[in-house]
Amino acid sequence: MSLSVLGTGRRMPALEITNDDMASVVETSDEWISARTGIRGRRFITNEDLTALAAGAGRLALEDAGLDASEIDLIICSTIQGDYITPSLANLVQRDLGASCPAFDINAACCGFLYGLDAAHAYIGAGKAARVLLISAEHMSKFLDWTDRSTCVLFGDGAAAAVLGGGSGLRYITVDSNGQTESLRIPAHKPGIPFARSGGEEREKSVVYMNGQSVFKFAVSTCTDGIRRALDTLKLTAGDIAHYILHQANGRIIDAVRRALDLPEEKFPTNIRRTANMSSVTIPCLLDELNRAGRLKRGERLVLSAFGAGLTAGTCVLEWQKEAVSYG
Ligand code: ACO
């Protein structure tokens, strides 16, 4: 294992939407959303574009690492979809940051940051890159069905980043997928062509379709099992981990994993109250919040664990090797 986090950053859209605001769009309430999910608010993209948020998060992470964009060897963006189908979001971020390295996107839904870490680790380990800028950026609001209260209240938009370099911080990482679309999917938009025969099949809209209870069960079991396997492999106990940074999809999922591992609440920081589920952005966003609040101490072990559409899953154990910085 040969990777460490050198810097972090995040950029959120300006527009804040409360649960009461959501109740003016669908039949719901602050009581229902906060009790079932822990979410009180989220940010939605309106006038910004995702590229600007992603580049902004990347710039802050570079500043935190004390590096210039010219010192980056690879940019990876994790996103379900950038502002363009092509060029990739990473290509546009590379242009905006003034970097001159290769750049590509990955889509592993909510596990995108973990898949990105795994890819960055492979590049760094193979000697193909010394420093990688990994940015997760998601525009979930463009995939929401604003008539479906069971999904549209759950998501938010944002971007967060980490600069990765060589080092011995990464102790364990595993990512999985099982190619199952029933529980969670966003179908691609399929326009007709002039040659198609009339009366074609009913097409699904390009919005989030989710069986919430099935994802809930998958999330709790996959995170709990993934974390136990990581700890067993490293011969660590659950108490040896300072912070469990889990994908922020639902506060009750985080709580169920915490109770299964028999750990206190303070080991499971959350920000879902303010951000809702920003897919692959939730983990790097929380990492940046903790870093900038001075809550990560050199030598502490962190667990990052995510689940999402795919169905994908991923868990890693990271030792924090960055010196605490005063952010003023
Ligand atoms: N407001 C008010 N009532 C609602 C709302 C709402 N926003 N949404 C659903 N309800 C109602 C339902 O209609 C249902 O009513 P009924 O009993 O009269 O039929 C009732 O609330 C219960 O609905 P459930 O779906 O059973 O509620 P549940 O407790 O399972 O919570 C939730 C739903 C929050 C979606 C939960 O299942 C969940 O969080 N699942 C996991 C979601 C998740 O993690 N997604 C990850 C996505 S990751 C990615 O890759 C995009």
mmCIF file of C-alpha atoms and ligand atoms in Angstrom:
data_model
loop_
_atom_site.group_PDB
_atom_site.id
_atom_site.type_symbol
_atom_site.label_atom_id
_atom_site.label_comp_id
_atom_site.label_asym_id
_atom_site.label_seq_id
_atom_site.Cartn_x
_atom_site.Cartn_y
_atom_site.Cartn_z
ATOM 1 C CA MET A 1 0.000 0.000 0.000
ATOM 2 C CA SER A 2 1.483 3.332 -1.028
ATOM 3 C CA LEU A 3 -0.842 6.289 -0.733
ATOM 4 C CA SER A 4 -1.482 9.168 1.657
ATOM 5 C CA VAL A 5 -3.898 12.104 1.708
ATOM 6 C CA LEU A 6 -1.970 15.379 1.223
ATOM 7 C CA GLY A 7 -4.878 17.850 1.169
ATOM 8 C CA THR A 8 -8.675 18.157 1.034
ATOM 9 C CA GLY A 9 -11.251 20.698 -0.163
ATOM 10 C CA ARG A 10 -14.982 21.130 -0.866
ATOM 11 C CA ARG A 11 -17.336 23.505 -2.678
ATOM 12 C CA MET A 12 -21.102 23.521 -2.223
ATOM 13 C CA PRO A 13 -23.778 25.233 -4.344
ATOM 14 C CA ALA A 14 -25.182 28.490 -2.922
ATOM 15 C CA LEU A 15 -28.884 27.538 -2.797
ATOM 16 C CA GLU A 16 -29.951 25.981 0.533
ATOM 17 C CA ILE A 17 -33.259 24.115 0.586
ATOM 18 C CA THR A 18 -34.903 23.072 3.849
ATOM 19 C CA ASN A 19 -37.310 20.210 4.430
ATOM 20 C CA ASP A 20 -40.092 22.786 4.684
ATOM 21 C CA ASP A 21 -39.116 24.034 1.206
ATOM 22 C CA MET A 22 -39.356 20.425 -0.047
ATOM 23 C CA ALA A 23 -42.832 20.218 1.485
ATOM 24 C CA SER A 24 -43.930 22.958 -0.926
ATOM 25 C CA VAL A 25 -43.043 20.640 -3.847
ATOM 26 C CA VAL A 26 -44.210 17.176 -2.646
ATOM 27 C CA GLU A 27 -46.497 15.962 0.140
ATOM 28 C CA THR A 28 -43.961 15.546 2.940
ATOM 29 C CA SER A 29 -42.878 17.179 6.187
ATOM 30 C CA ASP A 30 -39.779 18.124 8.134
ATOM 31 C CA GLU A 31 -40.875 15.580 10.807
ATOM 32 C CA TRP A 32 -41.016 12.663 8.315
ATOM 33 C CA ILE A 33 -37.756 13.476 6.524
ATOM 34 C CA SER A 34 -35.728 14.198 9.661
ATOM 35 C CA ALA A 35 -37.076 11.185 11.614
ATOM 36 C CA ARG A 36 -36.579 8.693 8.720
ATOM 37 C CA THR A 37 -33.270 10.015 7.408
ATOM 38 C CA GLY A 38 -31.652 12.636 9.693
ATOM 39 C CA ILE A 39 -31.749 15.148 6.793
ATOM 40 C CA ARG A 40 -32.820 18.745 7.532
ATOM 41 C CA GLY A 41 -31.430 20.538 4.465
ATOM 42 C CA ARG A 42 -29.490 20.199 1.232
ATOM 43 C CA ARG A 43 -27.830 22.385 -1.426
ATOM 44 C CA PHE A 44 -28.970 22.385 -5.062
ATOM 45 C CA ILE A 45 -27.163 23.642 -8.148
ATOM 46 C CA THR A 46 -29.031 26.489 -9.860
ATOM 47 C CA ASN A 47 -26.788 29.076 -11.523
ATOM 48 C CA GLU A 48 -23.451 27.324 -10.937
ATOM 49 C CA ASP A 49 -22.244 24.459 -13.080
ATOM 50 C CA LEU A 50 -20.776 21.237 -11.748
ATOM 51 C CA THR A 51 -17.441 21.877 -13.442
ATOM 52 C CA ALA A 52 -16.956 25.128 -11.480
ATOM 53 C CA LEU A 53 -17.782 23.410 -8.176
ATOM 54 C CA ALA A 54 -15.450 20.494 -8.951
ATOM 55 C CA ALA A 55 -12.597 22.795 -9.991
ATOM 56 C CA GLY A 56 -13.206 24.948 -6.878
ATOM 57 C CA ALA A 57 -12.999 21.897 -4.604
ATOM 58 C CA GLY A 58 -9.848 20.768 -6.428
ATOM 59 C CA ARG A 59 -8.234 24.204 -6.048
ATOM 60 C CA LEU A 60 -8.874 24.190 -2.274
ATOM 61 C CA ALA A 61 -7.437 20.680 -1.939
ATOM 62 C CA LEU A 62 -4.314 21.749 -3.854
ATOM 63 C CA GLU A 63 -3.916 24.806 -1.588
ATOM 64 C CA ASP A 64 -4.293 22.560 1.465
ATOM 65 C CA ALA A 65 -1.589 20.250 0.102
ATOM 66 C CA GLY A 66 0.675 23.236 -0.709
ATOM 67 C CA LEU A 67 0.821 22.196 -4.374
ATOM 68 C CA ASP A 68 0.283 23.870 -7.712
ATOM 69 C CA ALA A 69 -1.905 22.269 -10.425
ATOM 70 C CA SER A 70 1.245 21.836 -12.556
ATOM 71 C CA GLU A 71 2.552 19.361 -9.937
ATOM 72 C CA ILE A 72 -0.401 16.954 -10.423
ATOM 73 C CA ASP A 73 0.160 13.877 -12.637
ATOM 74 C CA LEU A 74 -3.437 12.692 -12.949
ATOM 75 C CA ILE A 75 -6.944 14.027 -12.319
ATOM 76 C CA ILE A 76 -9.753 11.552 -11.589
ATOM 77 C CA CYS A 77 -13.318 12.767 -11.155
ATOM 78 C CA SER A 78 -15.955 10.497 -9.692
ATOM 79 C CA THR A 79 -19.380 11.508 -10.933
ATOM 80 C CA ILE A 80 -22.600 9.903 -12.116
ATOM 81 C CA GLN A 81 -22.577 12.505 -14.883
ATOM 82 C CA GLY A 82 -20.676 15.739 -15.475
ATOM 83 C CA ASP A 83 -21.914 18.827 -17.331
ATOM 84 C CA TYR A 84 -21.183 17.096 -20.644
ATOM 85 C CA ILE A 85 -21.434 13.434 -21.685
ATOM 86 C CA THR A 86 -18.099 14.180 -23.352
ATOM 87 C CA PRO A 87 -15.618 15.755 -22.657
ATOM 88 C CA SER A 88 -15.394 14.214 -19.209
ATOM 89 C CA LEU A 89 -15.752 16.344 -16.075
ATOM 90 C CA ALA A 90 -12.082 15.625 -15.295
ATOM 91 C CA ASN A 91 -11.050 17.048 -18.722
ATOM 92 C CA LEU A 92 -12.885 20.313 -17.980
ATOM 93 C CA VAL A 93 -11.465 20.553 -14.457
ATOM 94 C CA GLN A 94 -7.970 19.997 -15.862
ATOM 95 C CA ARG A 95 -8.526 22.950 -18.239
ATOM 96 C CA ASP A 96 -9.934 25.203 -15.486
ATOM 97 C CA LEU A 97 -7.106 24.432 -13.063
ATOM 98 C CA GLY A 98 -4.458 24.939 -15.770
ATOM 99 C CA ALA A 99 -3.056 21.433 -15.252
ATOM 100 C CA SER A 100 -1.499 19.488 -18.111
ATOM 101 C CA CYS A 101 -1.913 15.879 -16.989
ATOM 102 C CA PRO A 102 -4.202 13.026 -18.114
ATOM 103 C CA ALA A 103 -7.737 13.232 -16.736
ATOM 104 C CA PHE A 104 -10.693 10.823 -16.718
ATOM 105 C CA ASP A 105 -14.021 10.179 -14.976
ATOM 106 C CA ILE A 106 -15.245 7.135 -13.109
ATOM 107 C CA ASN A 107 -18.858 6.314 -12.262
ATOM 108 C CA ALA A 108 -19.334 4.042 -9.270
ATOM 109 C CA ALA A 109 -22.305 6.042 -7.907
ATOM 110 C CA CYS A 110 -21.988 6.607 -4.140
ATOM 111 C CA CYS A 111 -18.813 4.480 -3.992
ATOM 112 C CA GLY A 112 -17.024 6.726 -6.504
ATOM 113 C CA PHE A 113 -14.561 8.200 -4.010
ATOM 114 C CA LEU A 114 -13.476 4.724 -2.853
ATOM 115 C CA TYR A 115 -13.165 3.474 -6.445
ATOM 116 C CA GLY A 116 -11.139 6.632 -7.156
ATOM 117 C CA LEU A 117 -8.840 5.962 -4.195
ATOM 118 C CA ASP A 118 -8.334 2.405 -5.440
ATOM 119 C CA ALA A 119 -7.469 3.647 -8.956
ATOM 120 C CA ALA A 120 -5.143 6.376 -7.613
ATOM 121 C CA HIS A 121 -3.418 3.795 -5.443
ATOM 122 C CA ALA A 122 -2.825 1.587 -8.502
ATOM 123 C CA TYR A 123 -1.370 4.515 -10.507
ATOM 124 C CA ILE A 124 0.874 5.639 -7.668
ATOM 125 C CA GLY A 125 1.919 2.074 -6.804
ATOM 126 C CA ALA A 126 2.801 1.357 -10.440
ATOM 127 C CA GLY A 127 4.944 4.501 -10.601
ATOM 128 C CA LYS A 128 2.663 6.051 -13.267
ATOM 129 C CA ALA A 129 1.768 9.058 -11.078
ATOM 130 C CA ALA A 130 3.322 10.688 -8.016
ATOM 131 C CA ARG A 131 0.378 12.952 -7.182
ATOM 132 C CA VAL A 132 -3.275 12.446 -8.063
ATOM 133 C CA LEU A 133 -6.128 14.925 -7.655
ATOM 134 C CA LEU A 134 -9.322 12.968 -6.920
ATOM 135 C CA ILE A 135 -12.535 15.001 -7.091
ATOM 136 C CA SER A 136 -16.049 13.728 -6.405
ATOM 137 C CA ALA A 137 -18.741 15.976 -7.883
ATOM 138 C CA GLU A 138 -22.437 15.213 -8.221
ATOM 139 C CA HIS A 139 -25.420 17.016 -9.707
ATOM 140 C CA MET A 140 -28.074 14.697 -8.226
ATOM 141 C CA SER A 141 -30.895 17.253 -8.576
ATOM 142 C CA LYS A 142 -30.927 16.815 -12.350
ATOM 143 C CA PHE A 143 -31.917 13.153 -11.842
ATOM 144 C CA LEU A 144 -34.740 13.706 -9.357
ATOM 145 C CA ASP A 145 -38.394 12.962 -10.023
ATOM 146 C CA TRP A 146 -39.974 15.975 -8.300
ATOM 147 C CA THR A 147 -43.282 14.074 -8.008
ATOM 148 C CA ASP A 148 -41.728 11.126 -6.108
ATOM 149 C CA ARG A 149 -41.533 12.072 -2.420
ATOM 150 C CA SER A 150 -39.789 8.812 -1.528
ATOM 151 C CA THR A 151 -36.644 9.830 -3.454
ATOM 152 C CA CYS A 152 -36.521 13.592 -4.177
ATOM 153 C CA VAL A 153 -36.198 14.532 -0.480
ATOM 154 C CA LEU A 154 -33.071 12.407 -0.037
ATOM 155 C CA PHE A 155 -30.446 13.998 -2.297
ATOM 156 C CA GLY A 156 -28.249 17.094 -2.609
ATOM 157 C CA ASP A 157 -25.519 18.471 -4.914
ATOM 158 C CA GLY A 158 -21.873 19.337 -4.216
ATOM 159 C CA ALA A 159 -18.189 18.662 -4.839
ATOM 160 C CA ALA A 160 -15.259 17.606 -2.635
ATOM 161 C CA ALA A 161 -11.669 16.639 -3.375
ATOM 162 C CA ALA A 162 -8.476 15.098 -2.037
ATOM 163 C CA VAL A 163 -4.868 15.340 -3.230
ATOM 164 C CA LEU A 164 -3.188 11.944 -2.969
ATOM 165 C CA GLY A 165 0.491 11.152 -3.020
ATOM 166 C CA GLY A 166 2.914 8.402 -2.043
ATOM 167 C CA GLY A 167 3.135 7.344 1.591
ATOM 168 C CA SER A 168 2.002 4.596 3.894
ATOM 169 C CA GLY A 169 -1.417 6.027 4.855
ATOM 170 C CA LEU A 170 -3.585 3.538 2.970
ATOM 171 C CA ARG A 171 -3.615 0.284 4.944
ATOM 172 C CA TYR A 172 -6.485 -1.576 3.299
ATOM 173 C CA ILE A 173 -8.922 -1.056 0.444
ATOM 174 C CA THR A 174 -11.505 -3.214 -1.255
ATOM 175 C CA VAL A 175 -14.222 -2.355 -3.772
ATOM 176 C CA ASP A 176 -16.999 -4.620 -5.124
ATOM 177 C CA SER A 177 -19.924 -4.557 -7.518
ATOM 178 C CA ASN A 178 -22.717 -6.958 -8.456
ATOM 179 C CA GLY A 179 -24.483 -5.476 -11.509
ATOM 180 C CA GLN A 180 -27.978 -5.335 -10.000
ATOM 181 C CA THR A 181 -30.397 -2.662 -11.249
ATOM 182 C CA GLU A 182 -33.655 -3.558 -9.467
ATOM 183 C CA SER A 183 -32.908 -1.758 -6.182
ATOM 184 C CA LEU A 184 -31.398 1.439 -7.517
ATOM 185 C CA ARG A 185 -30.889 2.928 -10.985
ATOM 186 C CA ILE A 186 -30.992 6.056 -13.121
ATOM 187 C CA PRO A 187 -31.817 4.954 -16.676
ATOM 188 C CA ALA A 188 -29.982 6.777 -19.483
ATOM 189 C CA HIS A 189 -32.000 9.164 -21.641
ATOM 190 C CA LYS A 190 -32.800 7.315 -24.894
ATOM 191 C CA PRO A 191 -34.124 9.630 -27.596
ATOM 192 C CA GLY A 192 -35.855 7.992 -30.567
ATOM 193 C CA ILE A 193 -34.278 7.948 -34.011
ATOM 194 C CA PRO A 194 -36.162 8.803 -37.216
ATOM 195 C CA PHE A 195 -35.894 5.172 -38.402
ATOM 196 C CA ALA A 196 -37.522 3.606 -35.322
ATOM 197 C CA ARG A 197 -40.809 1.740 -35.919
ATOM 198 C CA SER A 198 -43.762 3.418 -34.208
ATOM 199 C CA GLY A 199 -45.277 2.117 -30.983
ATOM 200 C CA GLY A 200 -41.906 1.359 -29.344
ATOM 201 C CA GLU A 201 -41.665 0.071 -25.807
ATOM 202 C CA GLU A 202 -42.421 2.343 -22.793
ATOM 203 C CA ARG A 203 -39.184 4.069 -21.783
ATOM 204 C CA GLU A 204 -38.288 4.794 -18.163
ATOM 205 C CA LYS A 205 -37.534 8.425 -17.388
ATOM 206 C CA SER A 206 -33.938 9.388 -16.612
ATOM 207 C CA VAL A 207 -34.563 9.792 -12.864
ATOM 208 C CA VAL A 208 -33.686 7.949 -9.637
ATOM 209 C CA TYR A 209 -35.673 4.715 -9.161
ATOM 210 C CA MET A 210 -35.075 3.198 -5.748
ATOM 211 C CA ASN A 211 -36.438 0.425 -3.571
ATOM 212 C CA GLY A 212 -35.505 2.173 -0.320
ATOM 213 C CA GLN A 213 -35.893 -0.808 1.983
ATOM 214 C CA SER A 214 -33.837 -3.121 -0.209
ATOM 215 C CA VAL A 215 -31.008 -0.520 -0.424
ATOM 216 C CA PHE A 216 -31.266 0.044 3.331
ATOM 217 C CA LYS A 217 -30.702 -3.682 4.081
ATOM 218 C CA PHE A 218 -27.873 -3.947 1.529
ATOM 219 C CA ALA A 219 -26.224 -0.830 3.002
ATOM 220 C CA VAL A 220 -26.271 -1.991 6.623
ATOM 221 C CA SER A 221 -25.039 -5.516 5.896
ATOM 222 C CA THR A 222 -22.414 -4.556 3.323
ATOM 223 C CA CYS A 223 -20.917 -1.741 5.451
ATOM 224 C CA THR A 224 -20.902 -3.832 8.639
ATOM 225 C CA ASP A 225 -19.381 -6.892 6.908
ATOM 226 C CA GLY A 226 -16.897 -4.764 4.940
ATOM 227 C CA ILE A 227 -15.666 -3.015 8.086
ATOM 228 C CA ARG A 228 -15.399 -6.296 10.058
ATOM 229 C CA ARG A 229 -13.391 -7.872 7.207
ATOM 230 C CA ALA A 230 -11.039 -4.868 7.074
ATOM 231 C CA LEU A 231 -10.449 -4.945 10.831
ATOM 232 C CA ASP A 232 -9.887 -8.738 10.828
ATOM 233 C CA THR A 233 -7.381 -8.459 7.964
ATOM 234 C CA LEU A 234 -5.404 -5.768 9.803
ATOM 235 C CA LYS A 235 -5.836 -7.483 13.201
ATOM 236 C CA LEU A 236 -7.421 -4.338 14.633
ATOM 237 C CA THR A 237 -10.382 -3.979 16.965
ATOM 238 C CA ALA A 238 -13.296 -1.652 16.194
ATOM 239 C CA GLY A 239 -12.036 0.610 19.004
ATOM 240 C CA ASP A 240 -8.642 1.079 17.266
ATOM 241 C CA ILE A 241 -10.368 3.291 14.678
ATOM 242 C CA ALA A 242 -10.683 6.988 15.569
ATOM 243 C CA HIS A 243 -13.390 7.941 13.039
ATOM 244 C CA TYR A 244 -15.791 5.894 10.892
ATOM 245 C CA ILE A 245 -16.563 8.047 7.854
ATOM 246 C CA LEU A 246 -19.524 6.312 6.236
ATOM 247 C CA HIS A 247 -21.447 7.241 3.093
ATOM 248 C CA GLN A 248 -24.091 9.725 4.230
ATOM 249 C CA ALA A 249 -27.312 8.325 2.732
ATOM 250 C CA ASN A 250 -29.437 7.954 5.832
ATOM 251 C CA GLY A 251 -28.643 8.632 9.502
ATOM 252 C CA ARG A 252 -30.480 5.420 10.446
ATOM 253 C CA ILE A 253 -28.148 3.349 8.222
ATOM 254 C CA ILE A 254 -25.108 4.896 9.939
ATOM 255 C CA ASP A 255 -26.681 4.244 13.321
ATOM 256 C CA ALA A 256 -27.498 0.601 12.482
ATOM 257 C CA VAL A 257 -23.862 -0.044 11.430
ATOM 258 C CA ARG A 258 -22.608 1.699 14.575
ATOM 259 C CA ARG A 259 -24.851 -0.444 16.803
ATOM 260 C CA ALA A 260 -23.823 -3.652 14.976
ATOM 261 C CA LEU A 261 -20.189 -2.785 15.759
ATOM 262 C CA ASP A 262 -21.143 -1.754 19.315
ATOM 263 C CA LEU A 263 -19.417 1.635 19.125
ATOM 264 C CA PRO A 264 -20.188 5.088 20.572
ATOM 265 C CA GLU A 265 -21.809 7.830 18.480
ATOM 266 C CA GLU A 266 -18.759 10.126 18.656
ATOM 267 C CA LYS A 267 -16.794 7.727 16.420
ATOM 268 C CA PHE A 268 -19.335 8.254 13.580
ATOM 269 C CA PRO A 269 -19.213 11.905 12.489
ATOM 270 C CA THR A 270 -22.074 12.926 10.182
ATOM 271 C CA ASN A 271 -23.058 15.918 8.087
ATOM 272 C CA ILE A 272 -26.167 14.483 6.426
ATOM 273 C CA ARG A 273 -28.324 16.922 8.404
ATOM 274 C CA ARG A 274 -27.009 19.817 6.250
ATOM 275 C CA THR A 275 -26.020 18.114 2.983
ATOM 276 C CA ALA A 276 -28.409 15.158 2.351
ATOM 277 C CA ASN A 277 -27.085 12.354 0.136
ATOM 278 C CA MET A 278 -24.598 13.821 -2.377
ATOM 279 C CA SER A 279 -23.664 10.355 -3.697
ATOM 280 C CA SER A 280 -19.860 10.014 -4.085
ATOM 281 C CA VAL A 281 -19.284 13.480 -2.564
ATOM 282 C CA THR A 282 -20.406 12.627 0.965
ATOM 283 C CA ILE A 283 -17.209 10.889 2.131
ATOM 284 C CA PRO A 284 -14.632 13.430 0.822
ATOM 285 C CA CYS A 285 -16.882 16.274 2.023
ATOM 286 C CA LEU A 286 -16.977 14.880 5.551
ATOM 287 C CA LEU A 287 -13.229 14.188 5.399
ATOM 288 C CA ASP A 288 -12.622 17.841 4.470
ATOM 289 C CA GLU A 289 -14.946 19.105 7.232
ATOM 290 C CA LEU A 290 -13.051 17.045 9.825
ATOM 291 C CA ASN A 291 -9.655 18.049 8.424
ATOM 292 C CA ARG A 292 -10.484 21.771 8.446
ATOM 293 C CA ALA A 293 -12.016 21.543 11.925
ATOM 294 C CA GLY A 294 -8.687 20.101 13.190
ATOM 295 C CA ARG A 295 -10.428 16.877 14.233
ATOM 296 C CA LEU A 296 -8.001 14.529 12.426
ATOM 297 C CA LYS A 297 -4.775 13.887 14.328
ATOM 298 C CA ARG A 298 -1.615 12.528 12.736
ATOM 299 C CA GLY A 299 -1.409 8.751 13.289
ATOM 300 C CA GLU A 300 -5.168 8.265 13.764
ATOM 301 C CA ARG A 301 -6.817 5.458 11.813
ATOM 302 C CA LEU A 302 -9.940 6.190 9.775
ATOM 303 C CA VAL A 303 -12.412 3.790 8.169
ATOM 304 C CA LEU A 304 -14.148 4.987 4.992
ATOM 305 C CA SER A 305 -17.056 2.819 3.857
ATOM 306 C CA ALA A 306 -19.661 3.293 1.117
ATOM 307 C CA PHE A 307 -22.461 1.526 -0.766
ATOM 308 C CA GLY A 308 -24.453 2.631 -3.772
ATOM 309 C CA ALA A 309 -25.974 1.965 -7.164
ATOM 310 C CA GLY A 310 -24.298 -0.869 -9.023
ATOM 311 C CA LEU A 311 -24.789 -2.232 -6.502
ATOM 312 C CA THR A 312 -21.329 -1.130 -5.450
ATOM 313 C CA ALA A 313 -19.560 -1.276 -2.106
ATOM 314 C CA GLY A 314 -16.159 -0.287 -0.797
ATOM 315 C CA THR A 315 -14.235 -0.009 2.449
ATOM 316 C CA CYS A 316 -10.798 1.328 3.255
ATOM 317 C CA VAL A 317 -8.644 1.901 6.317
ATOM 318 C CA LEU A 318 -6.510 5.003 6.161
ATOM 319 C CA GLU A 319 -3.939 6.291 8.600
ATOM 320 C CA TRP A 320 -4.047 10.117 8.716
ATOM 321 C CA GLN A 321 -0.492 11.303 8.066
ATOM 322 C CA LYS A 322 -1.092 14.978 7.426
ATOM 323 C CA GLU A 323 0.072 17.537 9.981
ATOM 324 C CA ALA A 324 -2.758 19.594 11.472
ATOM 325 C CA VAL A 325 -3.008 22.984 9.722
ATOM 326 C CA SER A 326 -4.632 26.099 11.163
ATOM 327 C CA TYR A 327 -7.341 27.237 8.728
ATOM 328 C CA GLY A 328 -8.082 30.486 10.546
HETATM 329 N N1 ACO B 1 -42.720 12.130 3.205
HETATM 330 C C1 ACO B 1 -43.740 11.547 3.839
HETATM 331 N N2 ACO B 1 -44.044 10.240 3.701
HETATM 332 C C2 ACO B 1 -43.263 9.503 2.879
HETATM 333 C C3 ACO B 1 -42.158 10.055 2.191
HETATM 334 C C4 ACO B 1 -41.902 11.430 2.374
HETATM 335 N N3 ACO B 1 -40.869 12.063 1.773
HETATM 336 N N4 ACO B 1 -41.565 9.079 1.468
HETATM 337 C C5 ACO B 1 -42.258 7.946 1.701
HETATM 338 N N5 ACO B 1 -43.289 8.202 2.542
HETATM 339 C C6 ACO B 1 -44.292 7.275 3.076
HETATM 340 C C7 ACO B 1 -44.512 6.096 2.161
HETATM 341 O O1 ACO B 1 -45.454 6.417 1.161
HETATM 342 C C8 ACO B 1 -45.043 5.068 3.147
HETATM 343 O O2 ACO B 1 -46.409 5.322 3.383
HETATM 344 P P1 ACO B 1 -47.449 4.099 3.603
HETATM 345 O O3 ACO B 1 -46.977 3.417 4.863
HETATM 346 O O4 ACO B 1 -48.750 4.815 3.756
HETATM 347 O O5 ACO B 1 -47.337 3.255 2.389
HETATM 348 C C9 ACO B 1 -44.295 5.392 4.440
HETATM 349 O O6 ACO B 1 -43.799 6.728 4.283
HETATM 350 C C10 ACO B 1 -43.138 4.457 4.720
HETATM 351 O O7 ACO B 1 -42.333 4.357 3.562
HETATM 352 P P2 ACO B 1 -41.053 3.435 3.552
HETATM 353 O O8 ACO B 1 -40.455 3.456 2.173
HETATM 354 O O9 ACO B 1 -41.388 2.107 4.148
HETATM 355 O O10 ACO B 1 -40.110 4.240 4.557
HETATM 356 P P3 ACO B 1 -38.729 3.812 5.142
HETATM 357 O O11 ACO B 1 -38.781 3.872 6.593
HETATM 358 O O12 ACO B 1 -38.180 2.576 4.487
HETATM 359 O O13 ACO B 1 -37.801 5.029 4.686
HETATM 360 C C11 ACO B 1 -36.151 5.594 3.046
HETATM 361 C C12 ACO B 1 -37.618 5.284 3.291
HETATM 362 C C13 ACO B 1 -35.792 6.858 3.782
HETATM 363 C C14 ACO B 1 -35.982 5.824 1.543
HETATM 364 C C15 ACO B 1 -35.284 4.419 3.528
HETATM 365 O O14 ACO B 1 -35.781 3.201 3.040
HETATM 366 C C16 ACO B 1 -33.845 4.573 3.073
HETATM 367 O O15 ACO B 1 -33.148 5.476 3.487
HETATM 368 N N6 ACO B 1 -33.348 3.635 2.272
HETATM 369 C C17 ACO B 1 -31.973 3.701 1.813
HETATM 370 C C18 ACO B 1 -31.843 4.769 0.797
HETATM 371 C C19 ACO B 1 -30.405 4.901 0.397
HETATM 372 O O16 ACO B 1 -29.522 4.666 1.169
HETATM 373 N N7 ACO B 1 -30.195 5.242 -0.818
HETATM 374 C C20 ACO B 1 -28.829 5.296 -1.231
HETATM 375 C C21 ACO B 1 -28.798 5.818 -2.525
HETATM 376 S S1 ACO B 1 -27.162 5.673 -2.958
HETATM 377 C C22 ACO B 1 -26.885 5.995 -4.560
HETATM 378 O O17 ACO B 1 -26.066 5.336 -5.123
HETATM 379 C C23 ACO B 1 -27.714 7.055 -5.299
#
